[in-house]
PDB file of C-alpha atoms in Angstrom:
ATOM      1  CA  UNK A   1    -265.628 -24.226 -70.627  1.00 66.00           C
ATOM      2  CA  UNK A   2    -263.506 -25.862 -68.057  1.00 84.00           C
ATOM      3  CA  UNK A   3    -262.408 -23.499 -65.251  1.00 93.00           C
ATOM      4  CA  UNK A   4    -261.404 -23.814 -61.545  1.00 96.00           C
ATOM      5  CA  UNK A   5    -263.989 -23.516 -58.921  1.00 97.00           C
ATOM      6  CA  UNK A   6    -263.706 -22.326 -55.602  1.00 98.00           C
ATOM      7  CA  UNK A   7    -266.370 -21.826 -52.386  1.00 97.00           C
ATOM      8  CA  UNK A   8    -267.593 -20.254 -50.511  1.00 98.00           C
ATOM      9  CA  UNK A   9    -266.675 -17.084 -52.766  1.00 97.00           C
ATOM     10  CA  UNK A  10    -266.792 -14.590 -49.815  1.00 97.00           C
ATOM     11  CA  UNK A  11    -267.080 -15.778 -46.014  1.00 98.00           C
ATOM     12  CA  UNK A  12    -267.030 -13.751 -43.273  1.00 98.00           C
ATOM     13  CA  UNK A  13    -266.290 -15.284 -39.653  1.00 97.00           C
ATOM     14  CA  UNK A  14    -265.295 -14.297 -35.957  1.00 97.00           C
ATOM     15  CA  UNK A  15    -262.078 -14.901 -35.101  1.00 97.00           C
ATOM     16  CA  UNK A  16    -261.641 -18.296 -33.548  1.00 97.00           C
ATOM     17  CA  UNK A  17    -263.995 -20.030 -36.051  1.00 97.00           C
ATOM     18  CA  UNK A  18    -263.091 -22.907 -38.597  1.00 97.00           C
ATOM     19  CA  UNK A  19    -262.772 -22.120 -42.032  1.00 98.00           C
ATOM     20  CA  UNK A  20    -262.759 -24.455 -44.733  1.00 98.00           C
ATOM     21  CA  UNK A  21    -262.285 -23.471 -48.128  1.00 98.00           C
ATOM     22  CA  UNK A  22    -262.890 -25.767 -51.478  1.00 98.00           C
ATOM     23  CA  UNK A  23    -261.248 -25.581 -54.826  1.00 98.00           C
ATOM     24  CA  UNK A  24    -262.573 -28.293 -57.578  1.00 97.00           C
ATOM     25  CA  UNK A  25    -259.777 -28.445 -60.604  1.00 96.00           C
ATOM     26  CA  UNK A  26    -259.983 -28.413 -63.914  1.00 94.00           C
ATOM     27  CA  UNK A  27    -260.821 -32.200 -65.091  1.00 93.00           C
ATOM     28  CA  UNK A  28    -257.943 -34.159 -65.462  1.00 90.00           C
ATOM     29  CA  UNK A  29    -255.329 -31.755 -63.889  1.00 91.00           C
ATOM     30  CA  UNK A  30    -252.946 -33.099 -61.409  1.00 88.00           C
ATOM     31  CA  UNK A  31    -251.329 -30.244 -60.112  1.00 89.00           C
ATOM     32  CA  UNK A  32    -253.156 -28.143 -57.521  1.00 93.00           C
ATOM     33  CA  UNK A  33    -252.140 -24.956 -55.673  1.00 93.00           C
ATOM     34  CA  UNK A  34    -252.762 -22.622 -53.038  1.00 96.00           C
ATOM     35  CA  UNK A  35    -252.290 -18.956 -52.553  1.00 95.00           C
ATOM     36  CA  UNK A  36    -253.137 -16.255 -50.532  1.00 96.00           C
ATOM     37  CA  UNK A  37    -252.881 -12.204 -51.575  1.00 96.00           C
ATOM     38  CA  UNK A  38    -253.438  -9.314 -49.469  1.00 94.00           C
ATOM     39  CA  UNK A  39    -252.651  -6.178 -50.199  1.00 88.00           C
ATOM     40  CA  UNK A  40    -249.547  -5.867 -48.138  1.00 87.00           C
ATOM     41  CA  UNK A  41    -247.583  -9.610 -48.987  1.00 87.00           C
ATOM     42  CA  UNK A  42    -248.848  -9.916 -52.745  1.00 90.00           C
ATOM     43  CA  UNK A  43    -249.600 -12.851 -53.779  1.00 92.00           C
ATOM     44  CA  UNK A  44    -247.856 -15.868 -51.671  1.00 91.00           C
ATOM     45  CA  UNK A  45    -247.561 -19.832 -52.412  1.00 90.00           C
ATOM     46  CA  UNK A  46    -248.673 -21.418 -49.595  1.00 93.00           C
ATOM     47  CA  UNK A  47    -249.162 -25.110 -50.747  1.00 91.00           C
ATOM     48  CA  UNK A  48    -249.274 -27.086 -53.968  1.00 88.00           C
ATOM     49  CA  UNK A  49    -249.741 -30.668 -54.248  1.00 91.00           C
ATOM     50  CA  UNK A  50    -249.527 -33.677 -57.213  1.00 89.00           C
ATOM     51  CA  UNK A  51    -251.411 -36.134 -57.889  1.00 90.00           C
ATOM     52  CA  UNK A  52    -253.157 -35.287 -54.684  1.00 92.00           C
ATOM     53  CA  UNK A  53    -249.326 -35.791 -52.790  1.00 90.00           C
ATOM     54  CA  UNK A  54    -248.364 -32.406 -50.746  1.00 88.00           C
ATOM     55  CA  UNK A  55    -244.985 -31.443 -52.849  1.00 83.00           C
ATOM     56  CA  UNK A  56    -244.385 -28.141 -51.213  1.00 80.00           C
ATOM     57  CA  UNK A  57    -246.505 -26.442 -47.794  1.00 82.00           C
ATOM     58  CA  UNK A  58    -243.698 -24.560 -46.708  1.00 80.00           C
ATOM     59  CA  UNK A  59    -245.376 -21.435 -47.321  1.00 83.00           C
ATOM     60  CA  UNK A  60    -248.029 -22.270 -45.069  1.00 88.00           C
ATOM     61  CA  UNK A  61    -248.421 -21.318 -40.851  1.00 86.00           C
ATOM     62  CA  UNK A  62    -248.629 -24.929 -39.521  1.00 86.00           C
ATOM     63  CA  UNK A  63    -250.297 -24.804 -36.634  1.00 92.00           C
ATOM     64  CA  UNK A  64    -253.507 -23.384 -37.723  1.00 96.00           C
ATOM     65  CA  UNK A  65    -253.401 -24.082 -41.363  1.00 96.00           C
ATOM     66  CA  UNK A  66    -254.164 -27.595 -43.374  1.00 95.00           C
ATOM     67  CA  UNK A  67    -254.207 -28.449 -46.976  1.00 96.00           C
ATOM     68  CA  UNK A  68    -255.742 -31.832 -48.190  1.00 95.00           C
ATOM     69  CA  UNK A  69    -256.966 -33.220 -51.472  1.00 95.00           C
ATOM     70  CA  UNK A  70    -259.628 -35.793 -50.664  1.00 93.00           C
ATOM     71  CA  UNK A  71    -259.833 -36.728 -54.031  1.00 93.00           C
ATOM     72  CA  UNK A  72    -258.419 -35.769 -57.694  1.00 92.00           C
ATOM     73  CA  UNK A  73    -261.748 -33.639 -57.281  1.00 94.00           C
ATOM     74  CA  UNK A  74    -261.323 -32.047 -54.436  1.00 97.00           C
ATOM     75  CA  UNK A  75    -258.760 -29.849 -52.415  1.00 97.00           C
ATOM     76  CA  UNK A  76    -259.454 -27.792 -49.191  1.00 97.00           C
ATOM     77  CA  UNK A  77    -257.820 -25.284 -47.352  1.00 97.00           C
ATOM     78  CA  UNK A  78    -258.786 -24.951 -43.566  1.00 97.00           C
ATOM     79  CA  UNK A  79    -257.537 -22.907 -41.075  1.00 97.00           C
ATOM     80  CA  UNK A  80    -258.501 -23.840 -37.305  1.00 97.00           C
ATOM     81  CA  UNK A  81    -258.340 -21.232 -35.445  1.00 96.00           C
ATOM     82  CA  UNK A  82    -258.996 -18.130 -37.662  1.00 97.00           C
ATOM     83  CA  UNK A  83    -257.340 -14.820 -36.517  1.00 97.00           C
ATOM     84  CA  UNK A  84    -258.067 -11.183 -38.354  1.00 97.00           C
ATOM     85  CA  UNK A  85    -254.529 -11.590 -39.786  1.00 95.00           C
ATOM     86  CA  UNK A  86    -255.660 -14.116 -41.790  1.00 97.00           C
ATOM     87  CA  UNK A  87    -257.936 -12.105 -44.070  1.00 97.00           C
ATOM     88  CA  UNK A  88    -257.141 -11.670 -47.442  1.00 97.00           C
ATOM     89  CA  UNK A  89    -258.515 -13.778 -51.306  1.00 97.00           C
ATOM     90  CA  UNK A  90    -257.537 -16.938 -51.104  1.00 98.00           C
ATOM     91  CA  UNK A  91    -256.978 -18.579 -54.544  1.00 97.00           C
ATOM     92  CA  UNK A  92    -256.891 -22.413 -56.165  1.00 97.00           C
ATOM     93  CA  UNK A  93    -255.381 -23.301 -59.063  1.00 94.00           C
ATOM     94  CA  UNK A  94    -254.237 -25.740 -60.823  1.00 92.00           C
ATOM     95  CA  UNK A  95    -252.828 -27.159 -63.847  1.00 88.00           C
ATOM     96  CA  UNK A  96    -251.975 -29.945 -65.788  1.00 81.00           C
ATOM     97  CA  UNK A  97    -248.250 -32.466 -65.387  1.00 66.00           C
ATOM     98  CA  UNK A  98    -245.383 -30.737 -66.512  1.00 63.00           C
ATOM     99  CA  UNK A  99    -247.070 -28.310 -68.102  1.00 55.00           C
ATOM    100  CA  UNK A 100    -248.399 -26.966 -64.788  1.00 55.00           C
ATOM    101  CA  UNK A 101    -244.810 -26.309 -64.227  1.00 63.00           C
ATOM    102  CA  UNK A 102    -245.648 -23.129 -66.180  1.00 63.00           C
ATOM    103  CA  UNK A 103    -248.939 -22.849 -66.707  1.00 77.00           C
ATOM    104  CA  UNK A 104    -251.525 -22.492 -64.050  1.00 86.00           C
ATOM    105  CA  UNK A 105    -255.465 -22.090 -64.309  1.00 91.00           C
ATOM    106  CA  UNK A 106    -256.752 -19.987 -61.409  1.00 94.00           C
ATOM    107  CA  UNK A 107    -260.170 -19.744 -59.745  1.00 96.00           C
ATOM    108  CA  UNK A 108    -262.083 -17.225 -58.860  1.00 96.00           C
ATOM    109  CA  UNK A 109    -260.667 -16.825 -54.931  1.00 97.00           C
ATOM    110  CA  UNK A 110    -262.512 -16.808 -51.477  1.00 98.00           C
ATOM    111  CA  UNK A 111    -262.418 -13.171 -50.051  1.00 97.00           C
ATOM    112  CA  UNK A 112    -261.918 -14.078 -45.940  1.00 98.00           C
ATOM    113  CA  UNK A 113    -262.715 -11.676 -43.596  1.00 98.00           C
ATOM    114  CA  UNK A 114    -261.870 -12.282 -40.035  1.00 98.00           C
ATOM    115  CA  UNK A 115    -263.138 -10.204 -37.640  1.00 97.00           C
TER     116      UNK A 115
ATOM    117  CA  UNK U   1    -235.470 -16.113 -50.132  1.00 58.00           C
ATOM    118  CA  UNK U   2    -236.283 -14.917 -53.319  1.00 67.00           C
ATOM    119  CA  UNK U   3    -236.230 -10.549 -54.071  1.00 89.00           C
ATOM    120  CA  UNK U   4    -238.425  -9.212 -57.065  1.00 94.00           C
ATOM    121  CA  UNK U   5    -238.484  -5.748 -58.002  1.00 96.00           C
ATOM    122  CA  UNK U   6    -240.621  -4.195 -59.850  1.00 97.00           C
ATOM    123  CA  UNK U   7    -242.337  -1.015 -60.482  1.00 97.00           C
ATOM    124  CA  UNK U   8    -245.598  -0.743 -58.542  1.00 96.00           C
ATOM    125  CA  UNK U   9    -247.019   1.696 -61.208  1.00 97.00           C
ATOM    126  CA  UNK U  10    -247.400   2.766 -64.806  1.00 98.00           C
ATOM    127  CA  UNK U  11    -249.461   4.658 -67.022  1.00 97.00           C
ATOM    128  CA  UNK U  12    -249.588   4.604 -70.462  1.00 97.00           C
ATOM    129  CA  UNK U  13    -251.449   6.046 -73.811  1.00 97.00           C
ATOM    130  CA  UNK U  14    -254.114   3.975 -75.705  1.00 97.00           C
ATOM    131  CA  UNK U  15    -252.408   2.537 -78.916  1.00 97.00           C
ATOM    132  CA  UNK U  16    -248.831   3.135 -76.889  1.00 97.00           C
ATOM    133  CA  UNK U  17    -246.172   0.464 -76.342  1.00 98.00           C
ATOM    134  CA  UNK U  18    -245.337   0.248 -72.805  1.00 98.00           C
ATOM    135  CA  UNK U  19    -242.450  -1.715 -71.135  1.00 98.00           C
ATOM    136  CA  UNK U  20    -242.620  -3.381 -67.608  1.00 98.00           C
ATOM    137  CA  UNK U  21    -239.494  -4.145 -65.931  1.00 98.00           C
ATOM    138  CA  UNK U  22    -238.870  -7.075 -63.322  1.00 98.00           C
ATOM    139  CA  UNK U  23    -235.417  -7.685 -61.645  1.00 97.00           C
ATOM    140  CA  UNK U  24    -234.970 -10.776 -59.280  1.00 96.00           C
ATOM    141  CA  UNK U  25    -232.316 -11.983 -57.098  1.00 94.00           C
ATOM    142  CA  UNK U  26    -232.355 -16.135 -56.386  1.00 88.00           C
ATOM    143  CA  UNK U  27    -230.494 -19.065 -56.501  1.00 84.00           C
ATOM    144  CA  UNK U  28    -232.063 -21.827 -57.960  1.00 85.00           C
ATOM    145  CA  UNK U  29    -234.128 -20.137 -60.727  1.00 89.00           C
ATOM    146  CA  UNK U  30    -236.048 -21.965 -63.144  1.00 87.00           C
ATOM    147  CA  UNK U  31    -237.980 -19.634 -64.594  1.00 91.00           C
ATOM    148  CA  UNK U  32    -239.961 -16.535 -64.931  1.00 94.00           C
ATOM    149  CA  UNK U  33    -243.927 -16.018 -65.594  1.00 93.00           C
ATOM    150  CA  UNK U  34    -245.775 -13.061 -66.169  1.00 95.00           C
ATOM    151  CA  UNK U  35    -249.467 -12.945 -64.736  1.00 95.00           C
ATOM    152  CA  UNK U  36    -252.576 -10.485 -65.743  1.00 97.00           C
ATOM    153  CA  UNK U  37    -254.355  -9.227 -62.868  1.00 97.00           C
ATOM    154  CA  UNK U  38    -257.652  -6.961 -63.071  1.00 97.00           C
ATOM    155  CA  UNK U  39    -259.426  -5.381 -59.964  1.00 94.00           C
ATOM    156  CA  UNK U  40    -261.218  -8.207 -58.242  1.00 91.00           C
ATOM    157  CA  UNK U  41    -260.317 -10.580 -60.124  1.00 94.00           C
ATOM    158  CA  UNK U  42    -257.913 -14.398 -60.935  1.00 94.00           C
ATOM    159  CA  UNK U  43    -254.621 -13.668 -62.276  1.00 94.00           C
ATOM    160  CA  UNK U  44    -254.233 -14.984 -65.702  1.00 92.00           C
ATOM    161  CA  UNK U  45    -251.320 -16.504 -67.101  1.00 90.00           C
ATOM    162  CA  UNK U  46    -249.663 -14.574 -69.748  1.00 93.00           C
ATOM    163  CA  UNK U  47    -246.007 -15.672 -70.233  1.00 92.00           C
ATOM    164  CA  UNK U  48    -243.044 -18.196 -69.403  1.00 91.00           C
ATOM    165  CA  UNK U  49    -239.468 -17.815 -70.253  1.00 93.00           C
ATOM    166  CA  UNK U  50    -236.872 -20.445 -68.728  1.00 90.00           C
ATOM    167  CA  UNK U  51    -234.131 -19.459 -71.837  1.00 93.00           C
ATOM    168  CA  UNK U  52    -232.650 -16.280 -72.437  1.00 96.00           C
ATOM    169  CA  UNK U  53    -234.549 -13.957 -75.400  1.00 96.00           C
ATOM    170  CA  UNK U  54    -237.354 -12.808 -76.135  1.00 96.00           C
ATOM    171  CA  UNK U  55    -241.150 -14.570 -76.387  1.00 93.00           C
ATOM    172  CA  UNK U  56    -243.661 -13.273 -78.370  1.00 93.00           C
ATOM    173  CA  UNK U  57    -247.455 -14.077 -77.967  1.00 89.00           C
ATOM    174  CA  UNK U  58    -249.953 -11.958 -79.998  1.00 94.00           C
ATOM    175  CA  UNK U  59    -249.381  -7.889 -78.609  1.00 96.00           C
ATOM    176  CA  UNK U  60    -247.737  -8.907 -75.814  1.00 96.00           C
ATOM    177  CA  UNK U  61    -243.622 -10.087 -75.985  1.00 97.00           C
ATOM    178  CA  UNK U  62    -241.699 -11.346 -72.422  1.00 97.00           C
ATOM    179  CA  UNK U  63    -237.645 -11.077 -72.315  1.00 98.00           C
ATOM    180  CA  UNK U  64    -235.259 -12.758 -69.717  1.00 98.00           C
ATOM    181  CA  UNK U  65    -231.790 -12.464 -69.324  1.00 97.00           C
ATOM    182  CA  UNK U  66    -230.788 -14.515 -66.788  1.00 96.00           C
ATOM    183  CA  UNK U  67    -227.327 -13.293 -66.325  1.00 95.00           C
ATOM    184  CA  UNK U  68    -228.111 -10.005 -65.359  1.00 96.00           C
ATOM    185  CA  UNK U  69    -231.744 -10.955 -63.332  1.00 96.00           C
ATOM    186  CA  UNK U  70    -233.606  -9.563 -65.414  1.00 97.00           C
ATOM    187  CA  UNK U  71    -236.913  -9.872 -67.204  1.00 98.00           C
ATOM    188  CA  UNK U  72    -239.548  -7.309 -69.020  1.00 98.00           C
ATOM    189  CA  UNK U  73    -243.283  -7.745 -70.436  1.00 98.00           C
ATOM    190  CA  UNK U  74    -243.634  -5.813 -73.758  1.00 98.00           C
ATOM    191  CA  UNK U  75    -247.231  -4.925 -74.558  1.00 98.00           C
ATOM    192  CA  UNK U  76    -248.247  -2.994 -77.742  1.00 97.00           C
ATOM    193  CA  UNK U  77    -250.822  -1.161 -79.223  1.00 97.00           C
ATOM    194  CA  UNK U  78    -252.192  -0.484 -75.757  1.00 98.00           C
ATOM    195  CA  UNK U  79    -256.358  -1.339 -75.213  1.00 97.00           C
ATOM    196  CA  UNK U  80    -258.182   0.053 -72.472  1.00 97.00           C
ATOM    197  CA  UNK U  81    -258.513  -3.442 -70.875  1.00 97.00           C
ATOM    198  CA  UNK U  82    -255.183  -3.764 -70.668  1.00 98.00           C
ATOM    199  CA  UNK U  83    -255.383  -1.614 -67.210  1.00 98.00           C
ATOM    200  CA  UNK U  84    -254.489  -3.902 -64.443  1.00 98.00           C
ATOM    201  CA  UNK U  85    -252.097  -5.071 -62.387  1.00 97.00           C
ATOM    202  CA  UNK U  86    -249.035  -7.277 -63.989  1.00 98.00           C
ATOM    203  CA  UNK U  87    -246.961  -9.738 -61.968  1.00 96.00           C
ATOM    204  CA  UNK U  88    -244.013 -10.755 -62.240  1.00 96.00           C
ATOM    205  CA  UNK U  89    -243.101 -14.532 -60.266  1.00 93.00           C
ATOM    206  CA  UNK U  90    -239.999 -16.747 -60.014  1.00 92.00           C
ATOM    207  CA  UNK U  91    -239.627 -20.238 -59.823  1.00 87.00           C
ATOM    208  CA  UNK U  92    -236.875 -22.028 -58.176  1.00 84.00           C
ATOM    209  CA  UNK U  93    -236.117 -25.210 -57.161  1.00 80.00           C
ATOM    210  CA  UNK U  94    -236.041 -25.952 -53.606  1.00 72.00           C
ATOM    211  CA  UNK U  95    -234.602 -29.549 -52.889  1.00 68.00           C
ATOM    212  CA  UNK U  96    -233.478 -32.362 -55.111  1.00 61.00           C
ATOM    213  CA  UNK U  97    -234.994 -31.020 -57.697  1.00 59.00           C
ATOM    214  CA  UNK U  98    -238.032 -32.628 -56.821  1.00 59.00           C
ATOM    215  CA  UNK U  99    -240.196 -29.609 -55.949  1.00 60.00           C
ATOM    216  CA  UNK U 100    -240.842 -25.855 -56.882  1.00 69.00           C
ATOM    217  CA  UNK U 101    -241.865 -22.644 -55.764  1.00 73.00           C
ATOM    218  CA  UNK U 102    -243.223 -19.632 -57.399  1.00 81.00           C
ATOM    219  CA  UNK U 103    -242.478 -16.374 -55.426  1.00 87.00           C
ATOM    220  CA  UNK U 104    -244.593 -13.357 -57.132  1.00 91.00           C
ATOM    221  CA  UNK U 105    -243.498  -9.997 -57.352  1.00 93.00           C
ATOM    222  CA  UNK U 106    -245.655  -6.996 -55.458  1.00 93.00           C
ATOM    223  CA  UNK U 107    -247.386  -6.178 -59.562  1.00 95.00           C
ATOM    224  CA  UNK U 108    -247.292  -3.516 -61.433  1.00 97.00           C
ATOM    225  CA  UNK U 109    -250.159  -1.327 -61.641  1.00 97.00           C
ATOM    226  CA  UNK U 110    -250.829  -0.450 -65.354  1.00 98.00           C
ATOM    227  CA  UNK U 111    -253.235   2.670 -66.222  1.00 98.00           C
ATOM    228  CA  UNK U 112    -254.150   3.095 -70.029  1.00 98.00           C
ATOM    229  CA  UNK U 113    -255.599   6.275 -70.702  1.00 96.00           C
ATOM    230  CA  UNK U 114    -257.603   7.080 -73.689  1.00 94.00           C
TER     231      UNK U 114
END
Protein backbone atom coordinates (compact mmCIF):
# COMPACT_ATOMS: atom_id res chain seq x y z
CA UNK A 1 0.00 0.00 0.00
CA UNK A 2 2.05 2.87 -1.16
CA UNK A 3 1.25 6.15 0.64
CA UNK A 4 3.11 9.41 1.50
CA UNK A 5 4.92 9.69 4.71
CA UNK A 6 5.56 12.54 6.70
CA UNK A 7 7.52 13.24 10.35
CA UNK A 8 7.53 14.16 12.93
CA UNK A 9 3.54 13.85 12.91
CA UNK A 10 3.04 16.48 15.70
CA UNK A 11 6.02 18.76 17.06
CA UNK A 12 5.75 21.24 19.38
CA UNK A 13 8.63 23.99 19.75
CA UNK A 14 9.43 27.53 21.30
CA UNK A 15 9.47 30.11 19.11
CA UNK A 16 12.91 30.74 17.73
CA UNK A 17 13.70 27.00 17.29
CA UNK A 18 14.50 25.09 13.93
CA UNK A 19 12.03 23.00 12.51
CA UNK A 20 12.55 20.52 10.00
CA UNK A 21 9.90 18.61 8.59
CA UNK A 22 10.23 15.27 6.23
CA UNK A 23 7.92 13.96 3.60
CA UNK A 24 9.10 10.49 1.80
CA UNK A 25 6.92 10.09 -1.67
CA UNK A 26 5.26 7.57 -3.06
CA UNK A 27 7.99 5.31 -5.03
CA UNK A 28 8.60 6.47 -8.28
CA UNK A 29 6.72 9.87 -8.11
CA UNK A 30 8.41 12.90 -9.34
CA UNK A 31 6.30 15.55 -8.35
CA UNK A 32 6.41 16.71 -4.73
CA UNK A 33 4.46 19.44 -2.89
CA UNK A 34 4.07 21.47 0.03
CA UNK A 35 1.20 22.97 1.87
CA UNK A 36 0.26 24.49 4.85
CA UNK A 37 -3.65 24.83 6.33
CA UNK A 38 -4.78 26.65 9.25
CA UNK A 39 -7.93 27.35 10.02
CA UNK A 40 -7.99 30.94 8.96
CA UNK A 41 -5.91 30.75 5.19
CA UNK A 42 -7.22 27.14 4.16
CA UNK A 43 -5.15 25.23 2.64
CA UNK A 44 -2.10 27.20 0.80
CA UNK A 45 0.68 25.95 -1.87
CA UNK A 46 3.71 26.90 -0.60
CA UNK A 47 6.27 24.90 -2.76
CA UNK A 48 6.28 22.05 -5.24
CA UNK A 49 9.18 20.72 -6.95
CA UNK A 50 10.07 18.03 -10.09
CA UNK A 51 12.25 15.75 -10.38
CA UNK A 52 13.67 17.12 -7.20
CA UNK A 53 13.99 20.88 -9.28
CA UNK A 54 12.00 23.76 -7.20
CA UNK A 55 9.21 24.66 -10.06
CA UNK A 56 7.18 26.99 -7.96
CA UNK A 57 8.12 28.47 -3.96
CA UNK A 58 6.36 31.51 -4.43
CA UNK A 59 3.97 30.69 -1.87
CA UNK A 60 6.53 30.39 0.61
CA UNK A 61 8.00 33.40 3.37
CA UNK A 62 11.68 33.40 2.22
CA UNK A 63 13.51 34.43 4.82
CA UNK A 64 12.68 31.87 7.33
CA UNK A 65 11.37 29.15 5.18
CA UNK A 66 13.43 26.40 2.90
CA UNK A 67 12.31 23.57 0.79
CA UNK A 68 14.87 20.92 -0.49
CA UNK A 69 14.67 17.43 -1.91
CA UNK A 70 17.92 15.69 -1.02
CA UNK A 71 17.03 12.91 -2.95
CA UNK A 72 13.99 11.41 -5.16
CA UNK A 73 13.39 10.02 -1.48
CA UNK A 74 13.42 12.72 0.40
CA UNK A 75 11.94 16.35 0.71
CA UNK A 76 12.10 18.70 3.80
CA UNK A 77 10.53 21.67 4.84
CA UNK A 78 12.45 23.85 7.48
CA UNK A 79 11.71 26.93 8.85
CA UNK A 80 14.65 28.81 10.80
CA UNK A 81 13.42 30.85 12.95
CA UNK A 82 9.95 29.53 14.02
CA UNK A 83 7.37 32.20 15.15
CA UNK A 84 3.67 31.23 16.73
CA UNK A 85 2.30 32.41 13.35
CA UNK A 86 3.65 29.65 11.87
CA UNK A 87 1.48 26.98 13.47
CA UNK A 88 -0.80 25.16 11.56
CA UNK A 89 -0.67 20.99 9.60
CA UNK A 90 1.74 21.05 7.32
CA UNK A 91 1.18 18.55 4.44
CA UNK A 92 3.45 16.56 1.58
CA UNK A 93 2.29 15.25 -1.31
CA UNK A 94 3.07 14.17 -4.24
CA UNK A 95 2.30 12.58 -7.41
CA UNK A 96 3.35 11.10 -10.40
CA UNK A 97 4.58 13.24 -14.18
CA UNK A 98 1.80 14.70 -15.81
CA UNK A 99 -0.52 13.00 -14.08
CA UNK A 100 0.44 14.83 -10.87
CA UNK A 101 -0.81 17.73 -12.79
CA UNK A 102 -4.16 16.50 -11.42
CA UNK A 103 -3.75 14.04 -9.20
CA UNK A 104 -1.97 14.35 -5.94
CA UNK A 105 -1.34 11.68 -3.07
CA UNK A 106 -1.23 13.42 0.32
CA UNK A 107 0.37 12.45 3.64
CA UNK A 108 -0.71 12.41 6.74
CA UNK A 109 0.57 16.27 7.80
CA UNK A 110 2.82 17.56 10.73
CA UNK A 111 0.55 19.49 13.26
CA UNK A 112 3.24 22.57 14.35
CA UNK A 113 2.70 24.30 17.29
CA UNK A 114 4.77 27.28 18.04
CA UNK A 115 4.64 28.66 21.17
CA UNK B 1 -4.54 36.34 -7.35
CA UNK B 2 -6.91 33.78 -7.63
CA UNK B 3 -10.87 34.27 -5.70
CA UNK B 4 -12.88 30.98 -4.85
CA UNK B 5 -16.16 31.06 -3.40
CA UNK B 6 -17.78 28.69 -1.94
CA UNK B 7 -20.22 27.84 0.67
CA UNK B 8 -18.55 27.17 4.02
CA UNK B 9 -21.50 24.88 5.07
CA UNK B 10 -24.10 22.28 4.22
CA UNK B 11 -26.20 19.76 5.64
CA UNK B 12 -27.87 17.18 4.09
CA UNK B 13 -30.23 13.88 4.60
CA UNK B 14 -28.77 10.30 4.49
CA UNK B 15 -29.70 8.76 1.01
CA UNK B 16 -30.14 12.70 -0.24
CA UNK B 17 -28.42 14.22 -3.28
CA UNK B 18 -26.68 17.27 -2.33
CA UNK B 19 -25.03 19.91 -4.62
CA UNK B 20 -21.83 21.96 -3.73
CA UNK B 21 -21.22 25.04 -5.56
CA UNK B 22 -17.68 26.66 -6.33
CA UNK B 23 -17.28 29.99 -8.31
CA UNK B 24 -13.68 31.28 -9.16
CA UNK B 25 -12.32 34.31 -10.65
CA UNK B 26 -8.57 33.85 -12.49
CA UNK B 27 -6.75 34.31 -15.41
CA UNK B 28 -4.80 31.60 -16.46
CA UNK B 29 -7.02 28.64 -15.40
CA UNK B 30 -6.22 25.23 -16.15
CA UNK B 31 -8.33 23.45 -14.23
CA UNK B 32 -10.48 22.62 -11.35
CA UNK B 33 -10.14 19.68 -8.58
CA UNK B 34 -12.33 18.73 -5.98
CA UNK B 35 -10.68 17.38 -2.64
CA UNK B 36 -12.34 15.19 0.39
CA UNK B 37 -11.41 16.39 3.66
CA UNK B 38 -12.45 14.61 7.09
CA UNK B 39 -11.67 16.06 10.64
CA UNK B 40 -7.99 15.49 11.21
CA UNK B 41 -7.26 14.17 8.43
CA UNK B 42 -5.22 14.28 4.33
CA UNK B 43 -7.41 15.63 1.76
CA UNK B 44 -8.19 13.11 -0.82
CA UNK B 45 -8.46 13.65 -4.33
CA UNK B 46 -11.84 13.26 -5.72
CA UNK B 47 -12.20 15.05 -9.11
CA UNK B 48 -10.54 17.00 -12.15
CA UNK B 49 -12.28 18.81 -14.87
CA UNK B 50 -10.07 21.00 -17.38
CA UNK B 51 -13.22 20.77 -20.25
CA UNK B 52 -16.52 22.03 -19.89
CA UNK B 53 -19.40 19.18 -18.70
CA UNK B 54 -19.93 17.09 -16.46
CA UNK B 55 -17.57 14.02 -14.84
CA UNK B 56 -18.95 11.25 -13.30
CA UNK B 57 -17.03 8.88 -10.87
CA UNK B 58 -19.10 6.27 -8.93
CA UNK B 59 -21.88 8.58 -6.52
CA UNK B 60 -20.08 11.43 -6.91
CA UNK B 61 -20.34 13.73 -10.52
CA UNK B 62 -18.04 17.27 -10.87
CA UNK B 63 -19.32 20.05 -13.54
CA UNK B 64 -17.29 23.10 -14.90
CA UNK B 65 -18.29 25.72 -17.01
CA UNK B 66 -15.61 27.73 -17.61
CA UNK B 67 -17.33 30.61 -19.19
CA UNK B 68 -19.30 31.54 -16.43
CA UNK B 69 -16.49 30.42 -13.43
CA UNK B 70 -18.17 28.02 -12.35
CA UNK B 71 -17.91 24.50 -11.02
CA UNK B 72 -20.19 22.05 -8.65
CA UNK B 73 -19.53 18.49 -6.91
CA UNK B 74 -22.69 16.30 -7.19
CA UNK B 75 -22.83 13.58 -4.56
CA UNK B 76 -25.74 11.06 -4.31
CA UNK B 77 -27.28 8.73 -2.22
CA UNK B 78 -25.69 10.49 0.74
CA UNK B 79 -23.56 7.97 3.48
CA UNK B 80 -22.80 9.08 6.79
CA UNK B 81 -19.04 9.22 5.91
CA UNK B 82 -19.60 11.47 3.49
CA UNK B 83 -19.54 14.33 6.39
CA UNK B 84 -16.51 16.39 5.85
CA UNK B 85 -15.18 19.17 4.50
CA UNK B 86 -15.04 19.50 0.42
CA UNK B 87 -12.58 21.75 -1.41
CA UNK B 88 -12.70 23.25 -4.15
CA UNK B 89 -8.87 24.40 -5.88
CA UNK B 90 -7.80 26.10 -9.13
CA UNK B 91 -4.95 25.69 -11.15
CA UNK B 92 -3.42 28.26 -13.27
CA UNK B 93 -0.52 28.76 -15.02
CA UNK B 94 1.87 31.21 -13.81
CA UNK B 95 4.77 31.84 -16.40
CA UNK B 96 5.63 30.33 -19.73
CA UNK B 97 3.64 27.78 -19.16
CA UNK B 98 6.24 26.06 -17.46
CA UNK B 99 4.82 25.97 -13.92
CA UNK B 100 1.46 25.73 -11.90
CA UNK B 101 -0.31 26.61 -8.95
CA UNK B 102 -3.22 25.23 -7.16
CA UNK B 103 -5.08 27.88 -5.03
CA UNK B 104 -7.82 25.96 -2.73
CA UNK B 105 -10.98 27.29 -1.82
CA UNK B 106 -11.87 27.93 2.18
CA UNK B 107 -14.14 24.03 1.91
CA UNK B 108 -17.29 23.35 2.39
CA UNK B 109 -18.39 21.83 5.47
CA UNK B 110 -20.80 18.91 4.67
CA UNK B 111 -23.12 17.42 7.62
CA UNK B 112 -25.15 14.17 6.71
CA UNK B 113 -27.69 13.47 9.10
CA UNK B 114 -29.31 10.19 9.54
Amino acid sequence: DARVTQTPRHKVTEMGQEVTMRCQPILGHNTVFWYRQTMMQGLELLAYFRNRAPLDDSGMPKDRFSAEMPDATLATLKIQPSEPRDSAVYFCASGSGRLADYEQYFGPGTRLTVT
Amino acid sequence: GQNIDQPTEMTATEGAIVQINCTYQTSGFNGLFWYQQHAGEAPTFLSYNVLDGLEEKGRFSSFLSRSKGYSYLLLKELQMKDSASYLCAVRVIISSGSARQLTFGSGTQLTVLP
